[in-house]
JSON list of C-alpha atoms in Angstrom, two decimals:
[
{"chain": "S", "resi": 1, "resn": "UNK", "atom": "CA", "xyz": [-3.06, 10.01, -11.63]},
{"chain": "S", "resi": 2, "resn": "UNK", "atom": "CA", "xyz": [-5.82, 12.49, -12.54]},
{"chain": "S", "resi": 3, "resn": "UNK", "atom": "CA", "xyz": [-4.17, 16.45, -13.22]},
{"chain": "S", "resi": 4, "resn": "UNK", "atom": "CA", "xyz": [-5.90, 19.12, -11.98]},
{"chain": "S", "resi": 5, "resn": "UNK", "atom": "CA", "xyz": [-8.59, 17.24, -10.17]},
{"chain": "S", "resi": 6, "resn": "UNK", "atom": "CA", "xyz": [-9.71, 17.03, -6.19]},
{"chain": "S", "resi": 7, "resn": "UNK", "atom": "CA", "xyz": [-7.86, 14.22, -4.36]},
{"chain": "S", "resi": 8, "resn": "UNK", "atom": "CA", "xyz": [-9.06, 12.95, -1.18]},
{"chain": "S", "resi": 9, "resn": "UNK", "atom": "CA", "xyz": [-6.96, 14.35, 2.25]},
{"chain": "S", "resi": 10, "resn": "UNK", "atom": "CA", "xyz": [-6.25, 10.81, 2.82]},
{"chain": "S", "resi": 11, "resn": "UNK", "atom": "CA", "xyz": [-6.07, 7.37, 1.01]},
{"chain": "S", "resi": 12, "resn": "UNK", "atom": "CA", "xyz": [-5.19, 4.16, 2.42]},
{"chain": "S", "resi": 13, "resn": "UNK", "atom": "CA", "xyz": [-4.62, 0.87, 1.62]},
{"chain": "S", "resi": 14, "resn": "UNK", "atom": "CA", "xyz": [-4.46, -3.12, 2.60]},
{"chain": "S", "resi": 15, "resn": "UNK", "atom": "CA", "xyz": [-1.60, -4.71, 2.54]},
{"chain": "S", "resi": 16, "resn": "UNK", "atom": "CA", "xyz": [-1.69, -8.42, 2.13]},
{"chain": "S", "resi": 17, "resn": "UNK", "atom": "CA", "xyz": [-3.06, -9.13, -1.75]},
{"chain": "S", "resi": 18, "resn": "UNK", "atom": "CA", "xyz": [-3.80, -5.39, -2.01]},
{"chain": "S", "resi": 19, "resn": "UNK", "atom": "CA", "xyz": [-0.13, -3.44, -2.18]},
{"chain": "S", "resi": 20, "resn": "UNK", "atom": "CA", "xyz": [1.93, -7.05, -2.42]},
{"chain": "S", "resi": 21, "resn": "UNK", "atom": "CA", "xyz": [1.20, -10.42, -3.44]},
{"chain": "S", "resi": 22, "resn": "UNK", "atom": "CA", "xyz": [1.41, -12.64, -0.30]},
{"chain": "S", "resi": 23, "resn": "UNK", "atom": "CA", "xyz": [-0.04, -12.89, 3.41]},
{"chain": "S", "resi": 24, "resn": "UNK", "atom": "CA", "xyz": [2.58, -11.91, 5.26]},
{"chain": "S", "resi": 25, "resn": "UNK", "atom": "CA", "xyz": [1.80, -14.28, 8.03]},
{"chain": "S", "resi": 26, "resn": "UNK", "atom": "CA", "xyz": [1.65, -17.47, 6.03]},
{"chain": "S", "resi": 27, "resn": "UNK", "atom": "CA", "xyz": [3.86, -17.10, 3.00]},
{"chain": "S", "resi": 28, "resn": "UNK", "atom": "CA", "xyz": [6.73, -15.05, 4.57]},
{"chain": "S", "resi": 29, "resn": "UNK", "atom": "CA", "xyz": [9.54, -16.79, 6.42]},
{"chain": "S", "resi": 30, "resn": "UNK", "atom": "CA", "xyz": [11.73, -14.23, 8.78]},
{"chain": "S", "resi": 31, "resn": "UNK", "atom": "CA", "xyz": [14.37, -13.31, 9.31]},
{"chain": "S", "resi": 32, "resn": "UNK", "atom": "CA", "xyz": [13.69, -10.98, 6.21]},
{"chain": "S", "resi": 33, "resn": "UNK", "atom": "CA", "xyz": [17.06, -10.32, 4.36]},
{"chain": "S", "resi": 34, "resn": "UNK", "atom": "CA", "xyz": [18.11, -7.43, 1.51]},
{"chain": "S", "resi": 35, "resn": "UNK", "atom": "CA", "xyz": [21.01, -8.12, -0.83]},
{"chain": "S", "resi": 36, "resn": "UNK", "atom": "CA", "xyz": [23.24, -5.45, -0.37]},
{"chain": "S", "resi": 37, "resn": "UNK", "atom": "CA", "xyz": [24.45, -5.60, -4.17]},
{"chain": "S", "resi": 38, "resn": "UNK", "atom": "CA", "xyz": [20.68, -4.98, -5.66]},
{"chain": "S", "resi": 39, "resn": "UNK", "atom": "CA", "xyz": [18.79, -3.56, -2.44]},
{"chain": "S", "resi": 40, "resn": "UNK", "atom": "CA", "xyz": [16.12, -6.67, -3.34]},
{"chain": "S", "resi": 41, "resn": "UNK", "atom": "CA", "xyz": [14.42, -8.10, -0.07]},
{"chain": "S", "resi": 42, "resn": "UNK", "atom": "CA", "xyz": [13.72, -11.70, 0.30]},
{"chain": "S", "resi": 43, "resn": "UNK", "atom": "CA", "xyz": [12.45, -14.20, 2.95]},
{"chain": "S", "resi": 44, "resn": "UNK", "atom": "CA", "xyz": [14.59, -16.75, 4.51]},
{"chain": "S", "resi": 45, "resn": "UNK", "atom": "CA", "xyz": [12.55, -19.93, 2.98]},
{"chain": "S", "resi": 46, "resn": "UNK", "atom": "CA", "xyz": [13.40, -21.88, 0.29]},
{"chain": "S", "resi": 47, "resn": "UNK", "atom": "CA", "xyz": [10.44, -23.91, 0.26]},
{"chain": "S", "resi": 48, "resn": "UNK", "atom": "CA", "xyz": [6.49, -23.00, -0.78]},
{"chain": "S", "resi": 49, "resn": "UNK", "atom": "CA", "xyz": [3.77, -24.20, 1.01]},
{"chain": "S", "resi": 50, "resn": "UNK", "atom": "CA", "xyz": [1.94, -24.93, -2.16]},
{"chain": "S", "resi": 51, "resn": "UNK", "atom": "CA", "xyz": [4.26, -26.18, -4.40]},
{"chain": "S", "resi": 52, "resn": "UNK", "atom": "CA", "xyz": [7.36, -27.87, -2.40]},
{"chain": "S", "resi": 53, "resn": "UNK", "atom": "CA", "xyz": [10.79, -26.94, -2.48]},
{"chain": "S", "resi": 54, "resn": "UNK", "atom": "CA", "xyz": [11.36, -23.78, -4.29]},
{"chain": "S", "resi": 55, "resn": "UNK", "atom": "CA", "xyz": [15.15, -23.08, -5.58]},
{"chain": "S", "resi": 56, "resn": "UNK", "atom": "CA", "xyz": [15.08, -19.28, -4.21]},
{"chain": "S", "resi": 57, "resn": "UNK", "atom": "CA", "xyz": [13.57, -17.50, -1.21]},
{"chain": "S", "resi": 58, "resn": "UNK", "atom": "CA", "xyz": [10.08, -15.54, -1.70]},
{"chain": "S", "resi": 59, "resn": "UNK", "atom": "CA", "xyz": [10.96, -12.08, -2.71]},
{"chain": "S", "resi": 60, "resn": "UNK", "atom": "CA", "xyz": [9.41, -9.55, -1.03]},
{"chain": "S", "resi": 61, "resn": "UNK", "atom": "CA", "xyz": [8.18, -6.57, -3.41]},
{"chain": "S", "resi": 62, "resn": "UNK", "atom": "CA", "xyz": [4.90, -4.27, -4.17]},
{"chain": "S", "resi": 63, "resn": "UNK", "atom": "CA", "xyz": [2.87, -5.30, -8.11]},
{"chain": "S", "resi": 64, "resn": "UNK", "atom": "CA", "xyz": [4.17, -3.19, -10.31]},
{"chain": "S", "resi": 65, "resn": "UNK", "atom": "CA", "xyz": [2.26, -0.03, -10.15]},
{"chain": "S", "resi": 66, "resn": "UNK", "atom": "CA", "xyz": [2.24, 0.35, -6.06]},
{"chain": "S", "resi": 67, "resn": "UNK", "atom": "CA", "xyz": [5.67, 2.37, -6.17]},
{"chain": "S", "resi": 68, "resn": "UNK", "atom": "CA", "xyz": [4.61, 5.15, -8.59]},
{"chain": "S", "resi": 69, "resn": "UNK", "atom": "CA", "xyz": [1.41, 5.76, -7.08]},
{"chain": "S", "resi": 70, "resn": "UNK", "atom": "CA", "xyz": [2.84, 6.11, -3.76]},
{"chain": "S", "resi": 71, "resn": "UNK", "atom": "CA", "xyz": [5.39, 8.65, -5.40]},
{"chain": "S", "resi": 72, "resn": "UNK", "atom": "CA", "xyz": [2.80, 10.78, -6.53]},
{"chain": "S", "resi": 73, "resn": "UNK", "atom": "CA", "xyz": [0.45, 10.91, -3.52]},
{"chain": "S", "resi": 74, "resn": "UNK", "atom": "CA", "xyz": [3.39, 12.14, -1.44]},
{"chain": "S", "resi": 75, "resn": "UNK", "atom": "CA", "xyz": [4.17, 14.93, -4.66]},
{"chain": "S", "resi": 76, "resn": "UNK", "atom": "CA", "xyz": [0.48, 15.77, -4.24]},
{"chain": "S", "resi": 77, "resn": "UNK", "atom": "CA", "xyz": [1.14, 15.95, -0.32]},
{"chain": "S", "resi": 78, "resn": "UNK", "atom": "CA", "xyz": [-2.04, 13.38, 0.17]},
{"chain": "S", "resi": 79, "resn": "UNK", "atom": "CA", "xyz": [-1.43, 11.63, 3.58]},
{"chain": "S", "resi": 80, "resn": "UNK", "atom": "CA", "xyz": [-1.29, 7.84, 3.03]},
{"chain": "S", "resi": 81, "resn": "UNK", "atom": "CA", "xyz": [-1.90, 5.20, 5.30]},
{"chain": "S", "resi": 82, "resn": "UNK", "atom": "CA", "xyz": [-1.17, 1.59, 6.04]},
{"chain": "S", "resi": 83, "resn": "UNK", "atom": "CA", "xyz": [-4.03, -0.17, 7.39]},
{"chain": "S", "resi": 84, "resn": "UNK", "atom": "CA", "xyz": [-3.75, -4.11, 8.02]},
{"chain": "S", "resi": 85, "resn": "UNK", "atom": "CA", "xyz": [-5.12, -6.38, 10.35]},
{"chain": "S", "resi": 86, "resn": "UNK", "atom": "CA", "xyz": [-2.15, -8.82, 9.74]},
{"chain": "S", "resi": 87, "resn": "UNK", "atom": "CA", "xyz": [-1.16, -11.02, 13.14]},
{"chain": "S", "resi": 88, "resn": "UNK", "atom": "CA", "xyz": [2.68, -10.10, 12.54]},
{"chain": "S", "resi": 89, "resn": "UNK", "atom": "CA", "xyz": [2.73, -6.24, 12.61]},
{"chain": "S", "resi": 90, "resn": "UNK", "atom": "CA", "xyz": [6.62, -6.27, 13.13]},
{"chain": "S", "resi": 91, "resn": "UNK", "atom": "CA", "xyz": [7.14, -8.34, 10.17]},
{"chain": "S", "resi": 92, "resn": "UNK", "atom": "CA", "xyz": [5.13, -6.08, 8.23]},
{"chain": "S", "resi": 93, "resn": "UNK", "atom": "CA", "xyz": [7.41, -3.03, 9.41]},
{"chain": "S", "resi": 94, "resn": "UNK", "atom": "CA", "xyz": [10.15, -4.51, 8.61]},
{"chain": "S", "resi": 95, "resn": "UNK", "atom": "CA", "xyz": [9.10, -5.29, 5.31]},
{"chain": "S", "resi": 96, "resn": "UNK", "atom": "CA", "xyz": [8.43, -1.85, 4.73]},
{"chain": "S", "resi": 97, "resn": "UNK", "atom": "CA", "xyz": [11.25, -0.43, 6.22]},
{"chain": "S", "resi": 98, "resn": "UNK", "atom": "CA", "xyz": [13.36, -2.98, 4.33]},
{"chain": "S", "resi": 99, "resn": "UNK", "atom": "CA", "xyz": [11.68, -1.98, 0.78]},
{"chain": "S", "resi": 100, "resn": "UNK", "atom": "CA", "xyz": [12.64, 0.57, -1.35]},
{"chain": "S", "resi": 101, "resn": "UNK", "atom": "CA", "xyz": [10.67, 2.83, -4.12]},
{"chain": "S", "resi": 102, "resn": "UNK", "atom": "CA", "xyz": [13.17, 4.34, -6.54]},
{"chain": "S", "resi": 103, "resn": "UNK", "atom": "CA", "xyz": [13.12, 8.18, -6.68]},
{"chain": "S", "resi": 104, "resn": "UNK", "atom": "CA", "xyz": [11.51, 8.68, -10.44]},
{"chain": "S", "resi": 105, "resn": "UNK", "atom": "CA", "xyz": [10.49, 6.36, -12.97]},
{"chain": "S", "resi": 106, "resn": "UNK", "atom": "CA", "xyz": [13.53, 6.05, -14.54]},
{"chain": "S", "resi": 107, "resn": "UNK", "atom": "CA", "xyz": [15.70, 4.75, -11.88]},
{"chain": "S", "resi": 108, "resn": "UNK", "atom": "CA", "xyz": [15.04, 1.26, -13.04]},
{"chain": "S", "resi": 109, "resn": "UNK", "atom": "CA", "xyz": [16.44, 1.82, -16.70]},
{"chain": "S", "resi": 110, "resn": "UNK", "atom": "CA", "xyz": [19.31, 3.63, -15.27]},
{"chain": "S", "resi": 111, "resn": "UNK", "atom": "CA", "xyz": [20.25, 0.68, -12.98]},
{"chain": "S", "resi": 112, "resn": "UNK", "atom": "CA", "xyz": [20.14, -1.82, -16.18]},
{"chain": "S", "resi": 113, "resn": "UNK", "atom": "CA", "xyz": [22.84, 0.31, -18.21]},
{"chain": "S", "resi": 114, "resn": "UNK", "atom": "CA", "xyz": [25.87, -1.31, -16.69]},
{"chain": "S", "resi": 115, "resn": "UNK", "atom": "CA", "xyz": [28.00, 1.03, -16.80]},
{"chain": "S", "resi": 116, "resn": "UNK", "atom": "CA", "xyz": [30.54, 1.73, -13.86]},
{"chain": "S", "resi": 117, "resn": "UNK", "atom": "CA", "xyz": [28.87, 4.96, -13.28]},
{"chain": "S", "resi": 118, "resn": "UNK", "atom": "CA", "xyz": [25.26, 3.60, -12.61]},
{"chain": "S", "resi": 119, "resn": "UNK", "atom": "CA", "xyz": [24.23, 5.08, -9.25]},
{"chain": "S", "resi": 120, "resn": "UNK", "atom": "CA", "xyz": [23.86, 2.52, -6.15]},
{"chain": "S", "resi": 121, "resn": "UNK", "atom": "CA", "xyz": [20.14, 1.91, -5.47]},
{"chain": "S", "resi": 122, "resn": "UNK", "atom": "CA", "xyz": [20.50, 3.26, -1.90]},
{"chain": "S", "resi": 123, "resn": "UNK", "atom": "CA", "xyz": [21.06, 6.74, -3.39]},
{"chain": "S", "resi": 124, "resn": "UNK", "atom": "CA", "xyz": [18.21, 6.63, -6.42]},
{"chain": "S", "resi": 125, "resn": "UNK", "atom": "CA", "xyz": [15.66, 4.99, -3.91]},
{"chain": "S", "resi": 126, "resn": "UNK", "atom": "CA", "xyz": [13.80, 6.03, -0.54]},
{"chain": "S", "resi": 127, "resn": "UNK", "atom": "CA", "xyz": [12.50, 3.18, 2.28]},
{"chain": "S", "resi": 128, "resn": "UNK", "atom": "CA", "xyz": [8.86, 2.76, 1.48]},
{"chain": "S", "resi": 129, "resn": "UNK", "atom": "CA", "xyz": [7.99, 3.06, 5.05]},
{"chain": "S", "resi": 130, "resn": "UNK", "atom": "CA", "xyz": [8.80, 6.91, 4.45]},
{"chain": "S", "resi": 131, "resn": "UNK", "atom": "CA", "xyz": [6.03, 6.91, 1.79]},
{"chain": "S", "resi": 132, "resn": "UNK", "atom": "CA", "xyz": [3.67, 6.20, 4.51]},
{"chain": "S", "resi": 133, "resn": "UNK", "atom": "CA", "xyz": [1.77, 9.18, 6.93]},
{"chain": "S", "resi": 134, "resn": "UNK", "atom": "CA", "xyz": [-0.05, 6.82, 9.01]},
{"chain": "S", "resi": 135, "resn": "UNK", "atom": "CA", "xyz": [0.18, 2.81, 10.21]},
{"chain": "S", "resi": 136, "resn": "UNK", "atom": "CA", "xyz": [-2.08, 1.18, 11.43]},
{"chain": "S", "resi": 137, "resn": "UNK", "atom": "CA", "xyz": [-0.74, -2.52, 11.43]},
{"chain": "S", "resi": 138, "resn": "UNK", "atom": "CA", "xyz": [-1.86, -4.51, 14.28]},
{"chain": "S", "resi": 139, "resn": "UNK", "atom": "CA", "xyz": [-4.95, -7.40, 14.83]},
{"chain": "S", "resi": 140, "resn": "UNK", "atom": "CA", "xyz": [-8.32, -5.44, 14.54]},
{"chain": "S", "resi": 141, "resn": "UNK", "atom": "CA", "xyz": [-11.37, -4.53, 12.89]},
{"chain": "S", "resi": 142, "resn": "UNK", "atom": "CA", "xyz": [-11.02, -2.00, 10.22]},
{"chain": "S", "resi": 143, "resn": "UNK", "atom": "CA", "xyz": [-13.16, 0.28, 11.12]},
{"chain": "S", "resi": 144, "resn": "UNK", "atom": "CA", "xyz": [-10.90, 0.52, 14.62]},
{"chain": "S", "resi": 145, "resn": "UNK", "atom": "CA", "xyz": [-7.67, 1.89, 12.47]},
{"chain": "S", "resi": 146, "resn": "UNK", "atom": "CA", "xyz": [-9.91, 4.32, 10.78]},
{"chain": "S", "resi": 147, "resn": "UNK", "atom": "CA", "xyz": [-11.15, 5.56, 14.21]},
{"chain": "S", "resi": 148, "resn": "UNK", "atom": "CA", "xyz": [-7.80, 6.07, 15.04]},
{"chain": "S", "resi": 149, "resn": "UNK", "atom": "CA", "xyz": [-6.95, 7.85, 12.06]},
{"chain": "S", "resi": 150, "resn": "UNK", "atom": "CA", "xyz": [-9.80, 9.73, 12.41]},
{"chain": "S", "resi": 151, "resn": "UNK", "atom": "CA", "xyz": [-8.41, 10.93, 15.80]},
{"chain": "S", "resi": 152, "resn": "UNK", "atom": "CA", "xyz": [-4.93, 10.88, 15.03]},
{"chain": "S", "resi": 153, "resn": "UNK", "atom": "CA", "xyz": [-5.36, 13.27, 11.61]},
{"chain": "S", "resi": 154, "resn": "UNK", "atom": "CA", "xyz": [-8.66, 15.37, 12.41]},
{"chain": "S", "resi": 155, "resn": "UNK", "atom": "CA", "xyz": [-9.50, 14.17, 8.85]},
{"chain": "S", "resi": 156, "resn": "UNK", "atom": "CA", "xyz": [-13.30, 13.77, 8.18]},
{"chain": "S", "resi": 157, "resn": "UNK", "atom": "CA", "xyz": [-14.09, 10.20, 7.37]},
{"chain": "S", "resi": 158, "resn": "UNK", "atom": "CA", "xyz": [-15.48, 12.13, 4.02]},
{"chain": "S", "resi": 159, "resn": "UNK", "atom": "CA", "xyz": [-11.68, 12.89, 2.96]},
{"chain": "S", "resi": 160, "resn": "UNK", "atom": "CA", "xyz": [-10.86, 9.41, 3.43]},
{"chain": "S", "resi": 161, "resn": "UNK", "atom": "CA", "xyz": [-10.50, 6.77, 0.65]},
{"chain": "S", "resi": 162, "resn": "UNK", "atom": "CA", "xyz": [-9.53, 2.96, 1.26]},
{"chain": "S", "resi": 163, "resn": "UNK", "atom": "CA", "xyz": [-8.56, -0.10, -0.99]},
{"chain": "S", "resi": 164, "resn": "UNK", "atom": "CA", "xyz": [-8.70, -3.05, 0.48]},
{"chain": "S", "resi": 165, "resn": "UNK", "atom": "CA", "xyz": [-9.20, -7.02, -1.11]},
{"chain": "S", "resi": 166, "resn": "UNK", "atom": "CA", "xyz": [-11.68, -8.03, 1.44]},
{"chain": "S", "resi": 167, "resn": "UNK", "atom": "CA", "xyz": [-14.80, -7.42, 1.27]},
{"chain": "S", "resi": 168, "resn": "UNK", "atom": "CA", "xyz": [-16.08, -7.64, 5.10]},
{"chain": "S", "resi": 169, "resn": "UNK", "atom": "CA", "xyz": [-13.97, -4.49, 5.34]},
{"chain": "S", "resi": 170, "resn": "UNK", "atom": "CA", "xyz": [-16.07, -2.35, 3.49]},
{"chain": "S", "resi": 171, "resn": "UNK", "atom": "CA", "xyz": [-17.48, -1.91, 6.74]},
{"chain": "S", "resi": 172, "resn": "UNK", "atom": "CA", "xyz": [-15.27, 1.40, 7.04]},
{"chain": "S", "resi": 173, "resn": "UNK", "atom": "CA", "xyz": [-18.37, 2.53, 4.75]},
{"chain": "S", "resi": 174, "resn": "UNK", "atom": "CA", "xyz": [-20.98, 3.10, 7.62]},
{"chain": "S", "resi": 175, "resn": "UNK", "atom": "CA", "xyz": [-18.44, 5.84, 9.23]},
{"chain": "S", "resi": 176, "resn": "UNK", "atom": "CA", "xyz": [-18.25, 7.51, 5.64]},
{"chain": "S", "resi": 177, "resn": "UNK", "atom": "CA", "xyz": [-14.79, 6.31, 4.26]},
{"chain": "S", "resi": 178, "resn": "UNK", "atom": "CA", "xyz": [-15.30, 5.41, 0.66]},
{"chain": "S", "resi": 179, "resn": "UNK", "atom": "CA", "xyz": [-14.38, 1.89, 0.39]},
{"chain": "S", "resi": 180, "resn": "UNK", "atom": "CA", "xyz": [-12.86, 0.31, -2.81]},
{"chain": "S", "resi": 181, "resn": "UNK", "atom": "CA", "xyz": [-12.31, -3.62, -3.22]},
{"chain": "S", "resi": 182, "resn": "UNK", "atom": "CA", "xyz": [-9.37, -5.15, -4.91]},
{"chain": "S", "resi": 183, "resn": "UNK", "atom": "CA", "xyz": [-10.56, -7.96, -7.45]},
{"chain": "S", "resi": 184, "resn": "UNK", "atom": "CA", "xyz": [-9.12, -11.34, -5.85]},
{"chain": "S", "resi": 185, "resn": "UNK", "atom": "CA", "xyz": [-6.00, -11.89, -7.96]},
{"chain": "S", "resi": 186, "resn": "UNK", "atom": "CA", "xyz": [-5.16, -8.69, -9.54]},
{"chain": "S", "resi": 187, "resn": "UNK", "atom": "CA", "xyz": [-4.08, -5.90, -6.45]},
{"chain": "S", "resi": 188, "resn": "UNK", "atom": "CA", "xyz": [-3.28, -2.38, -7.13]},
{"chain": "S", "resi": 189, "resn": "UNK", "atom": "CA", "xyz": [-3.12, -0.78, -10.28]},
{"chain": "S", "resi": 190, "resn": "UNK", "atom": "CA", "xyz": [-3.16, 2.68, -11.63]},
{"chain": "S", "resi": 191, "resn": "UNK", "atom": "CA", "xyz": [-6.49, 1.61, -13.43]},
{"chain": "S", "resi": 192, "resn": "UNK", "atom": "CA", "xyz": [-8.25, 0.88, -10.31]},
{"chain": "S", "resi": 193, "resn": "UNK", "atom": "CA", "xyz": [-6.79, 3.38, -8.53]},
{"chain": "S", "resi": 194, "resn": "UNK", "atom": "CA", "xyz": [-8.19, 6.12, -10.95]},
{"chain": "S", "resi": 195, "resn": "UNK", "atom": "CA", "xyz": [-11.73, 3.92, -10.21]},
{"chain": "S", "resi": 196, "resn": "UNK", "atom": "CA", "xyz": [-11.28, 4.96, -6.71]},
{"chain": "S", "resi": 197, "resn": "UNK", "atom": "CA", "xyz": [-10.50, 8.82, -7.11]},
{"chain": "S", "resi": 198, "resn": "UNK", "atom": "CA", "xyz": [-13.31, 8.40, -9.70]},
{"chain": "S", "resi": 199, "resn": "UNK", "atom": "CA", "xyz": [-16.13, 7.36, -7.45]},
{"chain": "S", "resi": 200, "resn": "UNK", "atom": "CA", "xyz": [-15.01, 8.68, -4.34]},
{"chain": "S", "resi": 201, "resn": "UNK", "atom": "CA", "xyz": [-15.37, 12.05, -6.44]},
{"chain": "S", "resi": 202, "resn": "UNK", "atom": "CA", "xyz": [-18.91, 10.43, -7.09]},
{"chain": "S", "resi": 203, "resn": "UNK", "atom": "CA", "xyz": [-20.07, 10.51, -3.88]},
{"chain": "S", "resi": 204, "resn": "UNK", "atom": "CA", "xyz": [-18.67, 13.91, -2.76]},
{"chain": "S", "resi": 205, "resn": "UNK", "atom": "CA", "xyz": [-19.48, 16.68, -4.94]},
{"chain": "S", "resi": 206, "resn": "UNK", "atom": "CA", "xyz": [-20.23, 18.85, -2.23]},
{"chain": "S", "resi": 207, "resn": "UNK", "atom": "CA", "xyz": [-16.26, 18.46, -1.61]},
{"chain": "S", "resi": 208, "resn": "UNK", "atom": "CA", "xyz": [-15.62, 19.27, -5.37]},
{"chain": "S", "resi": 209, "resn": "UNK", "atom": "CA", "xyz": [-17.09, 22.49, -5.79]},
{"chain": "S", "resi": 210, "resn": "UNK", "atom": "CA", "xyz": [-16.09, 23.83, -2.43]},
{"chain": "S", "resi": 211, "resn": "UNK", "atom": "CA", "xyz": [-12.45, 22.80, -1.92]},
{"chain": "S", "resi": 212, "resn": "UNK", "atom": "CA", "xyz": [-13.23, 22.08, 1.62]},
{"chain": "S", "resi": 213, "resn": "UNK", "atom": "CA", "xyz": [-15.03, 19.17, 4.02]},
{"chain": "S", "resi": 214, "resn": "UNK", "atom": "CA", "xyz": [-17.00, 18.74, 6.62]},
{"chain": "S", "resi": 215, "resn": "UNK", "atom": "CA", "xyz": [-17.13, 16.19, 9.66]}
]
């Protein structure tokens, strides 16, 4: 993430194909389980819809770069927000709830060491669901969850910034949230996240030179 440089009050993000690689709806089987050894959460299907029998259950986890950038927007005190339109808004809780970030960067190497003394992973990691401000995870037009945020926050849409991997939901633009679309087949990275800060920055110079934001 950029040092020393204006973030937006708020940024928030898809879920399905933008933070993790599935539809959460289609691909996901419930009840969703976590081994307690390893913390990892999985589905209950051992089949693929696509490709027949599978000889493991669909494991349920963010692309690679989701967990540190959600660990530094909460250091930078940026409120984040889930917004998703998915049909099974309790199966997406629980997903998140179920999830877990690790507390620094180098949790990961310090759960391969295996040694005796390797810290458990629910003490080095944090429910991802706590990395999250604001949810708004139910059936609906985009542009309804960023109404509510609007409401719920007293944020200016200005302040807001949104990835998302569909493009019909840049229609968030026409109340002023800066939209960002996530290339089909690639979903968040720290490269196009920086593209986001980068042209939301673009478009609000006003906010830049004051510090501050209007409605």
């Amino acid at each position: 993430m950029s040092t020393g440089s204006r973030l937006p009050k708020l940024i928030a993000f898809d879920l399905d194909y933008t933070l993790w690689d599935f539809w959460i709806d289609f691909h996901i089987i419930p009840p969703i389980l976590q081994d307690p050894a390893t913390g990892t959460v999985y589905d209950s299907s051992t089949s693929d819809i696509y490709y027949g029998r599978r000889s493991s259950p669909n494991t349920i986890e963010f692309y690679r770069d989701v967990p540190g950038i959600l660990r530094n927007l909460r250091n930078e005190g940026v409120t984040v927000a889930a917004c998703s339109r998915t049909p099974v808004p309790k199966l997406a809780m629980e997903a998140l709830r179920l999830m877990r970030i690790p507390d620094s960067k180098d949790t990961d190497i310090l759960a391969c060491n295996g040694s005796n003394d390797t810290p458990s992973w629910t003490t080095t990691t944090t429910p991802a669901v706590n990395f999250f401000d604001q949810l708004e995870i139910y059936p609906t037009d985009k542009t309804v969850h960023f109404k509510a945020l609007h409401k719920k926050t007293g944020l200016p849409y200005s302040e807001m910034l949104f990835f998302d991997d569909e493009r019909r939901n840049r229609n968030v633009e026409k109340l002023g949230v800066t939209f960002i679309l996530v290339p089909e087949g690639r979903g968040m990275d720290s490269e196009l996240f920086e593209k986001g800060l980068k042209e939301w920055r673009r478009r609000h110079p006003e906010l830049m030179s004051s510090g501050g934001s209007e409605n």
